[in-house]
Short mmCIF file of C-alpha atoms in Angstrom, two decimals:
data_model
loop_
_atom_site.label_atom_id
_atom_site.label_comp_id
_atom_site.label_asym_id
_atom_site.label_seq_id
_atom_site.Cartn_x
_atom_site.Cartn_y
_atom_site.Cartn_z
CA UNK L 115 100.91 84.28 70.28
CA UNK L 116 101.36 88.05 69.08
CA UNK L 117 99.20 88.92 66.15
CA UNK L 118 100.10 90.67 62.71
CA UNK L 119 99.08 94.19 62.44
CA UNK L 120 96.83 92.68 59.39
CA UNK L 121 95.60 89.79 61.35
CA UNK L 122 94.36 92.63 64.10
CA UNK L 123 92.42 94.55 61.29
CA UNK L 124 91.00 91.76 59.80
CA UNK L 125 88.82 91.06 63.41
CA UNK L 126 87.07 93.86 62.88
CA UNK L 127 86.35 93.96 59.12
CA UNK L 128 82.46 93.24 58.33
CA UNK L 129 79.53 93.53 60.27
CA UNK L 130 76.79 95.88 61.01
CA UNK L 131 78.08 99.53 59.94
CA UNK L 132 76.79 103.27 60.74
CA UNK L 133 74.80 104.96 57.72
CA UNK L 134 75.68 108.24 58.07
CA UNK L 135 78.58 109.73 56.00
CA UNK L 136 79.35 113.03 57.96
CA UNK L 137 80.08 112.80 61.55
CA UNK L 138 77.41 115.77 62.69
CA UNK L 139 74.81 113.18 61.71
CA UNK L 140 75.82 110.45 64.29
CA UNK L 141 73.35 109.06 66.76
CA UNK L 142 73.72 106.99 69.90
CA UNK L 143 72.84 104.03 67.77
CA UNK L 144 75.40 104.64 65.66
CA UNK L 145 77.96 105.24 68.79
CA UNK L 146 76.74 101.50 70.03
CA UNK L 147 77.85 100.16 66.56
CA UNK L 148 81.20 101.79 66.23
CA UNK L 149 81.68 100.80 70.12
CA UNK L 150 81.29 96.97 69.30
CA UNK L 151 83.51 97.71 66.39
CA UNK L 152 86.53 99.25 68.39
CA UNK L 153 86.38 96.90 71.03
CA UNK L 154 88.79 94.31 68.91
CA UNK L 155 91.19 97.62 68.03
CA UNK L 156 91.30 97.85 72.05
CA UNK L 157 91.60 93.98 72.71
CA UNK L 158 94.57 93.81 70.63
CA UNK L 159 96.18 97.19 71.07
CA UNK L 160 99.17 94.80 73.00
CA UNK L 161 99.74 92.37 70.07
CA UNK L 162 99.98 95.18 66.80
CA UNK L 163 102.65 96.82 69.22
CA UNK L 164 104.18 93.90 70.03
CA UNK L 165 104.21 92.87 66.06
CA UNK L 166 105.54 95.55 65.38
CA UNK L 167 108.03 96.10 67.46
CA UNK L 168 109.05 92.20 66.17
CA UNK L 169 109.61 93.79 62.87
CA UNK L 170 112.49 95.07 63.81
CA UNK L 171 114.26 92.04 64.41
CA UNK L 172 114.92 92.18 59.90
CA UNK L 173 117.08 95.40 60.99
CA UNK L 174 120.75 95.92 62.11
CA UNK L 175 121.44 99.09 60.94
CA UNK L 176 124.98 98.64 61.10
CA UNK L 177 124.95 97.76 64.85
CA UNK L 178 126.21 94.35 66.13
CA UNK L 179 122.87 93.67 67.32
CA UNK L 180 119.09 93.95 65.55
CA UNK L 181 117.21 96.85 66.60
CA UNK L 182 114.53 94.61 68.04
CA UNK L 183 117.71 93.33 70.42
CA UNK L 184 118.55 96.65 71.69
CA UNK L 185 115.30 97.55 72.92
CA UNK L 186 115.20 93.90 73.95
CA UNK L 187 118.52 94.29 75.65
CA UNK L 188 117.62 97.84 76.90
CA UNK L 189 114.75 96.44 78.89
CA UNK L 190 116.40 93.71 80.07
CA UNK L 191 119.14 95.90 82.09
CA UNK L 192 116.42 97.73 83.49
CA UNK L 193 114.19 94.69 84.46
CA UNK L 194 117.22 93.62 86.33
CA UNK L 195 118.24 96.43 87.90
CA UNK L 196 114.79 96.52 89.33
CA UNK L 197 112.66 99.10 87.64
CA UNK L 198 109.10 98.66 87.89
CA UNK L 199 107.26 97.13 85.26
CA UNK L 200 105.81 100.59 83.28
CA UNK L 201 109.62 101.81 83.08
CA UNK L 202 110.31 98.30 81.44
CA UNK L 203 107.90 98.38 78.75
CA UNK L 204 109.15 101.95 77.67
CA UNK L 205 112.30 100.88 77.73
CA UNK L 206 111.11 98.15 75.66
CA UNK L 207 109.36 100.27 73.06
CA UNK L 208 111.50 103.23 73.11
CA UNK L 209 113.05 102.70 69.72
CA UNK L 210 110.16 101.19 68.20
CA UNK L 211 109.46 104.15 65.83
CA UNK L 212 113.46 103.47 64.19
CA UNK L 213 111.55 101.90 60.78
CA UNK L 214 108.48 104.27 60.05
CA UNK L 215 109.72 107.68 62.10
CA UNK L 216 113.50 107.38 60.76
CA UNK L 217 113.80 111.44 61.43
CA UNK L 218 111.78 111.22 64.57
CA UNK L 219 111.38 108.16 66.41
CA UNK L 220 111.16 109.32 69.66
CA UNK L 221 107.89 110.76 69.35
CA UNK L 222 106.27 107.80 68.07
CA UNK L 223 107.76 105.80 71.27
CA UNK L 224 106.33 108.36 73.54
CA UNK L 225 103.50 108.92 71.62
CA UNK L 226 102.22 105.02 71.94
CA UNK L 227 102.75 105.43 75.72
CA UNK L 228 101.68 108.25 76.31
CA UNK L 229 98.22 107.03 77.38
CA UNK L 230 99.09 104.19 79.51
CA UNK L 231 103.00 105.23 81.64
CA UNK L 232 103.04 108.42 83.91
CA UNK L 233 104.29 111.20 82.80
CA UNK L 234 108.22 111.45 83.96
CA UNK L 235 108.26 108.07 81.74
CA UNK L 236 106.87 109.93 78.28
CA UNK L 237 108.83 112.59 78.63
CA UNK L 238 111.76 110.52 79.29
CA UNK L 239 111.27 108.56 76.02
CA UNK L 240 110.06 111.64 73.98
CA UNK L 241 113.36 113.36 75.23
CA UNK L 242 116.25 110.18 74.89
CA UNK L 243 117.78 110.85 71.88
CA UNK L 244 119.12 114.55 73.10
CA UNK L 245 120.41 112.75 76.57
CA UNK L 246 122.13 109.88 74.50
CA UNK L 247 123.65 112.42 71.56
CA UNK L 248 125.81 112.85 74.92
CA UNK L 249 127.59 109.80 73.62
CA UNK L 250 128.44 110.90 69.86
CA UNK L 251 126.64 114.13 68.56
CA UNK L 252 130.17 115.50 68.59
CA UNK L 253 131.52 113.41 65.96
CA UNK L 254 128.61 114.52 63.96
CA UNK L 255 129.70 117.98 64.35
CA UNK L 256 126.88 118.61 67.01
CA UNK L 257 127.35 119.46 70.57
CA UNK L 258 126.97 116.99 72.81
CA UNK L 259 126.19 118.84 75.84
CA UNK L 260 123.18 119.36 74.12
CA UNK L 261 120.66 117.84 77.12
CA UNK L 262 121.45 120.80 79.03
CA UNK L 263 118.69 122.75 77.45
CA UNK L 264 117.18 120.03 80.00
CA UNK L 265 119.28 120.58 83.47
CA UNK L 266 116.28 122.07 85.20
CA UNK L 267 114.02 120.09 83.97
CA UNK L 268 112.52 117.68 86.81
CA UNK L 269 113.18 114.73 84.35
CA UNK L 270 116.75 115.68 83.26
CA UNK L 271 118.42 113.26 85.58
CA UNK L 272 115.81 110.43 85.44
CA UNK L 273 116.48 110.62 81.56
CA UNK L 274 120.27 110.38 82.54
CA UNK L 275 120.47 107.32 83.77
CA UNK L 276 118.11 106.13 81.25
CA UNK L 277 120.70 106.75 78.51
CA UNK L 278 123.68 106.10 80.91
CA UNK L 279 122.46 102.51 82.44
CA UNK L 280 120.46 101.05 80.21
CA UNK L 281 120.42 102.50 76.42
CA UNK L 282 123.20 103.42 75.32
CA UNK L 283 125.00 100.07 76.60
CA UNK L 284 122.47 97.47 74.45
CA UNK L 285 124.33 96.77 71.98
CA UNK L 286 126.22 93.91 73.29
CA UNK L 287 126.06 90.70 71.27
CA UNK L 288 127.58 89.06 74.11
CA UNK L 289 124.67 89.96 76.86
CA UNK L 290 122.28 87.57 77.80
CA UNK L 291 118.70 89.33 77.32
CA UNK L 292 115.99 87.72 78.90
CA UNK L 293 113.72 86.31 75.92
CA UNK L 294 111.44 88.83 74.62
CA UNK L 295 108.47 86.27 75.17
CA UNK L 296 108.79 87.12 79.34
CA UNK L 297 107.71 90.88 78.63
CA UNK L 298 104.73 90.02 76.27
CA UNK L 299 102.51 90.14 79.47
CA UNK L 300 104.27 93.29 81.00
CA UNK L 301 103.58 94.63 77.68
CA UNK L 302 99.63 93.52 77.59
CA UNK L 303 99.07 94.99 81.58
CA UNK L 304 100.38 98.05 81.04
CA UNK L 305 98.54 98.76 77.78
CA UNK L 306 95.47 97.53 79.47
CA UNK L 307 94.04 100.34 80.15
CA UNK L 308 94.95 103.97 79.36
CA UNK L 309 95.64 106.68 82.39
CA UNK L 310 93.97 109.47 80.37
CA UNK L 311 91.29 108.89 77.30
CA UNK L 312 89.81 112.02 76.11
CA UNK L 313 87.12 109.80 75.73
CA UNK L 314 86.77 109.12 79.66
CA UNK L 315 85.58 104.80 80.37
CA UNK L 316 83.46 104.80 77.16
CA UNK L 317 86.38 103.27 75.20
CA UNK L 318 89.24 102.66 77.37
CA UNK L 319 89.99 98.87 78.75
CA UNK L 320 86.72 97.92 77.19
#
């Protein structure tokens, strides 16, 4: 069962808090308390993506499928054309920013996953939506060629076939996704634990 964003801050609501009001005042027994405090933030990290990448399952946008069905569908193609499972779950979430980063979504895609998928796979998602303007900038007036700003980059052709294979195809009403519910634990693994935490083991997989 995925939790609501709500449900996830309502866990840690209550309970013993620090006294200070200025962080330059904190002590270690004030670091213990807001350590026990975060610990349900990083339990659930999974399930308040997961919710709300649901949420956009209310959203079409003038597509033949819900935006929660393209990234759905996006993932799919890629599970079955055998990508390992951290490519999956940013092909899963790589539109997830579409409702609250309308102007921007990329970066909140790559910005969740930044912590926890190497680093060909951020910059992949933080970079998609030049690679798949490929496919219509021009009829926006825009130059579509405009991923070449990208051709020596190491990840220009890895972000390619990204766009080519598995994005900008998912938004077939007539292909058979497998059912969101198989990547919930792809999902939880890879958000496990983060790669890099500015914060080192103190908070990270907890």
């Amino acid at each position: 069962m995925i939790e609501t964003e709500a449900s996830s801050l309502a866990r840690v609501d209550g309970g013993e808090k620090i006294k200070c009001t200025h962080l330059k005042d904190l002590t270690q027994a004030d670091i213990d308390i807001i350590t026990k405090h975060l610990k349900p933030y990083v339990d659930t990290l999974a399930d308040r993506v997961l919710a709300h990448l649901k949420s956009l399952e209310a959203d079409e946008g003038g597509f033949p499928v819900t935006r929660l069905e393209h990234n759905v569908q996006c993932a799919s193609r890629a599970l079955r054309d055998g990508k390992d499972e951290e490519y999956v779950v940013a092909a899963l979430i790589h539109d997830i920013g579409d409702r609250l980063c309308t102007y921007n979504h990329p970066e909140m895609a790559a910005a969740i996953l930044q912590p926890f998928v190497r680093p060909e796979l951020h910059w992949m998602v933080l970079n998609h939506e030049v690679f798949q303007g490929f496919y219509f900038f021009h009829l926006f007036g825009k130059d579509k060629e405009m991923r070449q700003k990208f051709k020596d980059h190491p990840c220009y052709d890895l972000t390619v076939e990204f766009c080519a294979k598995y994005d900008a195809p998912a938004f077939d009403p007539n292909y058979k996704s497998v059912p969101f519910e198989e990547f919930i634990p792809m999902v939880r693994r890879v958000f496990a634990k983060p790669r890099d935490y500015i914060y080192g083991d103190r908070f990270a997989g907890m």
